[in-house]
GROMACS .gro file of C-alpha atoms in nm:
model
  316
    1MET     CA    1  -0.025  -0.057   0.068
    2LYS     CA    2   0.190   0.334  -0.090
    3GLU     CA    3   0.132   0.547   0.238
    4PRO     CA    4   0.043   0.893   0.059
    5ALA     CA    5   0.245   1.219   0.153
    6THR     CA    6   0.199   1.434   0.466
    7LEU     CA    7   0.054   1.799   0.314
    8ASP     CA    8   0.279   2.080   0.422
    9LEU     CA    9   0.144   2.283   0.724
   10ALA     CA   10   0.271   2.604   0.662
   11PRO     CA   11   0.123   2.933   0.739
   12GLU     CA   12   0.111   2.974   0.278
   13ALA     CA   13  -0.095   2.662   0.315
   14GLY     CA   14  -0.356   2.817   0.527
   15PRO     CA   15  -0.696   2.887   0.503
   16GLY     CA   16  -0.809   3.191   0.289
   17THR     CA   17  -0.467   3.143   0.067
   18ALA     CA   18  -0.555   3.055  -0.302
   19GLU     CA   19  -0.111   2.981  -0.394
   20ALA     CA   20  -0.092   2.841  -0.785
   21ASP     CA   21   0.070   2.526  -0.640
   22GLU     CA   22  -0.181   2.397  -0.392
   23PRO     CA   23  -0.182   2.092  -0.358
   24PRO     CA   24  -0.552   1.936  -0.405
   25ARG     CA   25  -0.729   1.862  -0.103
   26HIS     CA   26  -0.870   1.569  -0.012
   27PRO     CA   27  -1.200   1.487  -0.054
   28PHE     CA   28  -1.173   1.288   0.288
   29LEU     CA   29  -1.003   1.649   0.435
   30VAL     CA   30  -1.217   1.765   0.340
   31ALA     CA   31  -1.526   1.550   0.481
   32LEU     CA   32  -1.346   1.557   0.766
   33GLY     CA   33  -1.277   1.939   0.839
   34GLU     CA   34  -1.634   2.027   0.803
   35ARG     CA   35  -1.714   1.744   1.042
   36VAL     CA   36  -1.495   1.949   1.257
   37ARG     CA   37  -1.642   2.278   1.211
   38THR     CA   38  -1.998   2.073   1.254
   39LEU     CA   39  -1.922   2.002   1.586
   40ARG     CA   40  -1.794   2.306   1.687
   41SER     CA   41  -2.043   2.529   1.612
   42ARG     CA   42  -2.300   2.316   1.758
   43ARG     CA   43  -2.121   2.295   2.077
   44GLY     CA   44  -2.124   2.697   2.054
   45MET     CA   45  -1.727   2.653   2.070
   46THR     CA   46  -1.501   2.937   1.934
   47ARG     CA   47  -1.082   2.818   1.793
   48LYS     CA   48  -0.933   2.948   1.970
   49ALA     CA   49  -1.175   2.706   2.328
   50VAL     CA   50  -1.125   2.337   2.102
   51ALA     CA   51  -0.812   2.500   2.031
   52LEU     CA   52  -0.711   2.576   2.400
   53ALA     CA   53  -0.908   2.265   2.486
   54ALA     CA   54  -0.736   2.048   2.234
   55ASP     CA   55  -0.364   2.210   2.334
   56VAL     CA   56  -0.322   2.186   1.937
   57SER     CA   57  -0.260   2.565   1.839
   58GLU     CA   58  -0.487   2.749   1.659
   59ARG     CA   59  -0.313   2.724   1.323
   60HIS     CA   60  -0.315   2.364   1.338
   61LEU     CA   61  -0.690   2.350   1.416
   62ALA     CA   62  -0.760   2.567   1.152
   63ASN     CA   63  -0.574   2.365   0.867
   64LEU     CA   64  -0.791   2.066   0.990
   65GLU     CA   65  -1.112   2.292   0.938
   66TYR     CA   66  -0.995   2.369   0.595
   67GLY     CA   67  -0.940   1.995   0.494
   68THR     CA   68  -0.524   2.043   0.530
   69GLY     CA   69  -0.487   1.881   0.862
   70ASN     CA   70  -0.199   1.604   0.840
   71ALA     CA   71  -0.295   1.315   0.590
   72SER     CA   72  -0.106   1.083   0.780
   73ILE     CA   73  -0.579   0.981   0.860
   74LEU     CA   74  -0.527   0.880   0.497
   75VAL     CA   75  -0.376   0.541   0.575
   76LEU     CA   76  -0.612   0.452   0.808
   77LEU     CA   77  -0.862   0.497   0.540
   78GLN     CA   78  -0.685   0.288   0.307
   79VAL     CA   79  -0.673   0.018   0.581
   80ALA     CA   80  -1.079   0.014   0.643
   81GLN     CA   81  -1.134   0.030   0.246
   82ALA     CA   82  -0.966  -0.282   0.237
   83LEU     CA   83  -1.074  -0.419   0.483
   84GLN     CA   84  -1.450  -0.268   0.356
   85CYS     CA   85  -1.525  -0.149   0.659
   86SER     CA   86  -1.595   0.192   0.822
   87LEU     CA   87  -1.292   0.392   0.914
   88THR     CA   88  -1.488   0.389   1.311
   89GLU     CA   89  -1.497   0.025   1.351
   90LEU     CA   90  -1.140   0.029   1.204
   91LEU     CA   91  -1.117   0.277   1.458
   92GLY     CA   92  -1.348   0.029   1.728
   93ASP     CA   93  -1.608   0.303   1.846
   94VAL     CA   94  -1.862   0.153   2.122
   95THR     CA   95  -2.090  -0.064   1.805
   96THR     CA   96  -1.820  -0.266   1.791
   97SER     CA   97  -1.790  -0.313   2.043
   98SER     CA   98  -1.975  -0.706   2.101
   99PRO     CA   99  -2.125  -0.910   1.809
  100GLU     CA  100  -2.442  -0.720   1.928
  101TRP     CA  101  -2.381  -0.443   1.894
  102LEU     CA  102  -2.307  -0.448   1.569
  103LEU     CA  103  -2.639  -0.673   1.463
  104ILE     CA  104  -2.827  -0.345   1.644
  105ARG     CA  105  -2.545  -0.113   1.392
  106GLU     CA  106  -2.692  -0.359   1.043
  107LEU     CA  107  -3.066  -0.345   1.184
  108LEU     CA  108  -3.016   0.023   1.252
  109GLU     CA  109  -2.785   0.191   0.844
  110LYS     CA  110  -2.970   0.307   0.612
  111ARG     CA  111  -3.361   0.427   0.817
  112ASN     CA  112  -3.487   0.640   0.752
  113GLU     CA  113  -3.489   0.935   0.982
  114ALA     CA  114  -3.921   0.869   1.095
  115ASP     CA  115  -3.766   0.511   1.177
  116LEU     CA  116  -3.487   0.612   1.410
  117LYS     CA  117  -3.703   0.814   1.573
  118ARG     CA  118  -3.942   0.534   1.605
  119VAL     CA  119  -3.631   0.346   1.716
  120ARG     CA  120  -3.527   0.524   1.919
  121LEU     CA  121  -3.870   0.574   2.100
  122ALA     CA  122  -3.918   0.243   2.148
  123ILE     CA  123  -3.560   0.137   2.273
  124GLY     CA  124  -3.616   0.408   2.578
  125GLY     CA  125  -3.959   0.308   2.660
  126LEU     CA  126  -3.800  -0.096   2.712
  127LEU     CA  127  -3.474   0.015   2.873
  128ASP     CA  128  -3.536   0.242   3.089
  129GLY     CA  129  -3.852   0.206   3.385
  130HIS     CA  130  -3.829   0.576   3.470
  131ALA     CA  131  -3.950   0.680   3.094
  132ALA     CA  132  -4.313   0.776   2.971
  133PRO     CA  133  -4.480   0.676   2.573
  134VAL     CA  134  -4.519   0.951   2.349
  135ASN     CA  135  -4.905   1.062   2.505
  136ASP     CA  136  -4.852   0.947   2.881
  137ALA     CA  137  -5.041   1.249   3.053
  138GLY     CA  138  -4.684   1.277   3.236
  139ARG     CA  139  -4.465   1.359   2.982
  140GLN     CA  140  -4.684   1.615   2.823
  141ALA     CA  141  -4.783   1.798   3.206
  142ARG     CA  142  -4.384   1.895   3.120
  143ILE     CA  143  -4.309   2.262   2.835
  144ALA     CA  144  -4.010   2.194   2.762
  145LEU     CA  145  -3.809   2.522   2.535
  146ILE     CA  146  -3.549   2.494   2.301
  147GLY     CA  147  -3.373   2.666   2.071
  148LEU     CA  148  -3.049   2.887   2.149
  149ARG     CA  149  -3.018   3.288   2.326
  150GLY     CA  150  -3.298   3.519   2.222
  151ALA     CA  151  -3.501   3.332   2.073
  152GLY     CA  152  -3.744   3.407   2.436
  153LYS     CA  153  -3.759   3.058   2.615
  154SER     CA  154  -3.706   3.355   2.936
  155THR     CA  155  -3.972   3.549   2.866
  156LEU     CA  156  -4.236   3.370   2.688
  157GLY     CA  157  -4.188   3.079   2.931
  158GLN     CA  158  -4.241   3.263   3.213
  159ARG     CA  159  -4.529   3.383   3.101
  160LEU     CA  160  -4.699   3.016   2.962
  161ALA     CA  161  -4.567   2.842   3.301
  162ASP     CA  162  -4.824   3.140   3.479
  163ASP     CA  163  -5.084   3.157   3.281
  164LEU     CA  164  -5.095   2.778   3.265
  165GLY     CA  165  -5.051   2.769   3.673
  166TYR     CA  166  -4.747   2.566   3.580
  167ALA     CA  167  -4.407   2.639   3.791
  168PHE     CA  168  -4.105   2.850   3.587
  169ILE     CA  169  -3.743   2.593   3.592
  170GLU     CA  170  -3.502   2.883   3.421
  171LEU     CA  171  -3.165   2.500   3.411
  172SER     CA  172  -2.918   2.789   3.379
  173ARG     CA  173  -2.936   2.903   3.720
  174GLU     CA  174  -3.061   2.528   3.843
  175ILE     CA  175  -2.673   2.464   3.724
  176GLU     CA  176  -2.560   2.735   3.865
  177LYS     CA  177  -2.690   2.627   4.197
  178PHE     CA  178  -2.586   2.329   4.189
  179ALA     CA  179  -2.255   2.412   4.082
  180GLY     CA  180  -2.210   2.783   4.332
  181CYS     CA  181  -2.032   2.975   4.017
  182SER     CA  182  -2.161   3.134   3.721
  183ILE     CA  183  -2.259   2.881   3.393
  184ASN     CA  184  -1.888   3.022   3.314
  185GLU     CA  185  -1.682   2.962   3.614
  186ILE     CA  186  -1.814   2.606   3.578
  187HIS     CA  187  -1.629   2.584   3.175
  188ALA     CA  188  -1.350   2.841   3.315
  189LEU     CA  189  -1.270   2.576   3.650
  190TYR     CA  190  -1.422   2.275   3.568
  191GLY     CA  191  -1.442   2.222   3.126
  192THR     CA  192  -1.692   2.104   2.954
  193PRO     CA  193  -1.799   1.738   3.092
  194ALA     CA  194  -1.781   1.928   3.437
  195TYR     CA  195  -2.106   2.095   3.283
  196ARG     CA  196  -2.278   1.849   3.176
  197ARG     CA  197  -2.297   1.643   3.472
  198TYR     CA  198  -2.399   1.955   3.666
  199GLU     CA  199  -2.707   2.017   3.352
  200ARG     CA  200  -2.746   1.628   3.396
  201ARG     CA  201  -2.912   1.649   3.774
  202ALA     CA  202  -3.068   1.952   3.725
  203LEU     CA  203  -3.231   1.787   3.455
  204GLU     CA  204  -3.361   1.509   3.668
  205GLU     CA  205  -3.413   1.724   3.932
  206ALA     CA  206  -3.691   1.900   3.788
  207ILE     CA  207  -3.796   1.635   3.617
  208GLN     CA  208  -3.910   1.399   3.974
  209ILE     CA  209  -4.008   1.679   4.132
  210TYR     CA  210  -4.204   1.904   3.898
  211PRO     CA  211  -4.521   1.696   3.763
  212GLU     CA  212  -4.624   2.053   3.554
  213VAL     CA  213  -4.342   2.270   3.469
  214VAL     CA  214  -4.215   2.515   3.163
  215ILE     CA  215  -3.909   2.446   3.175
  216ALA     CA  216  -3.623   2.738   2.961
  217THR     CA  217  -3.297   2.515   2.844
  218PRO     CA  218  -2.978   2.587   2.743
  219GLY     CA  219  -2.943   2.688   2.422
  220GLY     CA  220  -2.618   2.371   2.364
  221LEU     CA  221  -2.852   2.085   2.576
  222VAL     CA  222  -2.880   1.937   2.242
  223SER     CA  223  -2.557   1.860   2.239
  224ASP     CA  224  -2.524   1.658   2.452
  225ALA     CA  225  -2.742   1.363   2.284
  226ALA     CA  226  -2.852   1.175   2.687
  227ASN     CA  227  -2.913   1.535   2.860
  228PHE     CA  228  -3.206   1.624   2.537
  229ASN     CA  229  -3.216   1.206   2.493
  230LEU     CA  230  -3.375   1.245   2.874
  231LEU     CA  231  -3.528   1.561   2.816
  232LEU     CA  232  -3.731   1.423   2.500
  233THR     CA  233  -3.838   1.144   2.661
  234HIS     CA  234  -4.062   1.310   2.905
  235CYS     CA  235  -4.052   1.703   2.797
  236THR     CA  236  -4.291   1.790   2.621
  237THR     CA  237  -4.018   2.011   2.375
  238VAL     CA  238  -4.155   2.324   2.169
  239TRP     CA  239  -3.811   2.483   1.969
  240LEU     CA  240  -3.873   2.835   1.931
  241GLN     CA  241  -3.668   2.995   1.701
  242ALA     CA  242  -3.593   3.325   1.538
  243ASP     CA  243  -3.468   3.483   1.306
  244PRO     CA  244  -3.017   3.487   1.292
  245ALA     CA  245  -3.113   3.906   1.286
  246ASP     CA  246  -3.362   3.861   1.521
  247HIS     CA  247  -3.115   3.626   1.791
  248MET     CA  248  -2.892   3.844   1.738
  249GLY     CA  249  -3.045   4.159   1.861
  250ARG     CA  250  -3.276   4.009   2.137
  251VAL     CA  251  -2.878   3.909   2.293
  252ALA     CA  252  -2.685   4.247   2.281
  253ALA     CA  253  -3.023   4.423   2.401
  254GLN     CA  254  -2.972   4.209   2.653
  255GLY     CA  255  -2.639   4.280   2.697
  256ASP     CA  256  -2.428   3.971   2.678
  257THR     CA  257  -2.084   4.066   2.683
  258ARG     CA  258  -2.015   3.698   2.636
  259PRO     CA  259  -1.829   3.532   2.261
  260MET     CA  260  -2.037   3.506   1.985
  261ALA     CA  261  -2.244   3.863   2.038
  262ALA     CA  262  -1.858   4.060   2.107
  263SER     CA  263  -1.707   3.883   1.767
  264ARG     CA  264  -1.641   4.092   1.458
  265GLU     CA  265  -1.807   3.791   1.296
  266ALA     CA  266  -2.087   3.746   1.549
  267MET     CA  267  -2.375   3.705   1.295
  268GLU     CA  268  -2.144   3.362   1.071
  269ASP     CA  269  -2.126   3.241   1.446
  270LEU     CA  270  -2.434   3.302   1.514
  271LYS     CA  271  -2.576   3.090   1.167
  272ARG     CA  272  -2.273   2.806   1.199
  273ILE     CA  273  -2.413   2.713   1.584
  274LEU     CA  274  -2.745   2.700   1.394
  275ALA     CA  275  -2.684   2.501   1.066
  276GLY     CA  276  -2.481   2.289   1.313
  277ARG     CA  277  -2.817   2.203   1.593
  278SER     CA  278  -3.075   2.232   1.387
  279ALA     CA  279  -3.091   1.918   1.288
  280PHE     CA  280  -3.201   1.844   1.681
  281TYR     CA  281  -3.393   2.121   1.722
  282SER     CA  282  -3.649   1.959   1.462
  283LYS     CA  283  -3.642   1.751   1.696
  284ALA     CA  284  -3.931   1.850   1.934
  285ASP     CA  285  -4.306   1.841   1.946
  286LEU     CA  286  -4.362   2.210   1.799
  287HIS     CA  287  -4.158   2.460   1.654
  288PHE     CA  288  -4.244   2.780   1.700
  289ASN     CA  289  -4.114   3.092   1.497
  290THR     CA  290  -4.084   3.443   1.772
  291SER     CA  291  -3.946   3.647   1.452
  292GLY     CA  292  -4.185   3.958   1.329
  293GLN     CA  293  -4.350   3.914   1.678
  294GLY     CA  294  -4.449   4.154   1.931
  295VAL     CA  295  -4.413   3.979   2.233
  296ASP     CA  296  -4.735   3.974   2.351
  297ASP     CA  297  -4.896   3.852   2.031
  298ALA     CA  298  -4.595   3.550   2.022
  299PHE     CA  299  -4.719   3.423   2.358
  300ASP     CA  300  -5.085   3.442   2.292
  301ALA     CA  301  -4.989   3.218   1.923
  302LEU     CA  302  -4.742   2.951   2.121
  303ARG     CA  303  -5.048   2.992   2.469
  304THR     CA  304  -5.268   2.839   2.154
  305GLN     CA  305  -5.018   2.628   2.024
  306VAL     CA  306  -4.962   2.442   2.371
  307ARG     CA  307  -5.259   2.422   2.479
  308GLU     CA  308  -5.416   2.284   2.188
  309VAL     CA  309  -5.061   1.926   2.280
  310LEU     CA  310  -5.220   1.956   2.624
  311GLY     CA  311  -5.596   1.936   2.493
  312ILE     CA  312  -5.669   2.204   2.755
  313LEU     CA  313  -6.021   2.448   2.568
  314TRP     CA  314  -5.906   2.802   2.657
  315HIS     CA  315  -6.189   3.061   2.529
  316ALA     CA  316  -6.052   3.456   2.454
   0.00000   0.00000   0.00000
């Protein structure tokens, strides 16, 4: 097997250049870079933040995202192709750890989204002793609002809870109570894994304590499959959507000074985050767009939709 040559990582080979003698980028490395960008956007992390967390240079990460990273991984790709298996199988992901995993994976391959959703719900009901059926009243009476910052989760969530006579939980505040510090401090001091553990504890407690509740969730909760599965299993979910410009304007109006709001490329960052998370947000039971509406009009329309789902008769 011929080993591919290592790509040059010199500055002139980086993103944003157009040298005539620049070697063609391998499609696999281009796709790998795109997956890295998508995962980074889904988690709402800047390139600098990922580089720091991974202990690599920002330039190296930029080259990886551009498709000019270390080409030695192509050796593994060629071996995987020779063995007629996926690269993940060659590297040993969890679905290769036992014959049962391999058989389950085979059953799920090439299934459409509708089939995969039915399987996920069935598995949840089968394995989780606390899982509620899709139409269970307990699940219906817990309303979870998901979406990016600036969609109106806190404002509309509080009004919806008051209208229904439910408790209102802003999950970010509960996470801070568990940790004893702010969200930013959790990430800075303990890292993302610790934050996800606090997020899980806060969500589990909200589900256990409140049979009727409206929960405003952090925008990045959907990035953690375990926490998002828990939410989908126990709550009726509503994706509060908004146009990127509305997201940005509302965040700025709240005085948010975090990197996404302060960056010169904030709008592009926001669009990438939204693109990375939309496939997860779309799993919600209801989709509701708050753009082009005042708070009162948006609330009235949202209340009508939610009450229809809950089966509550509402008369204006």
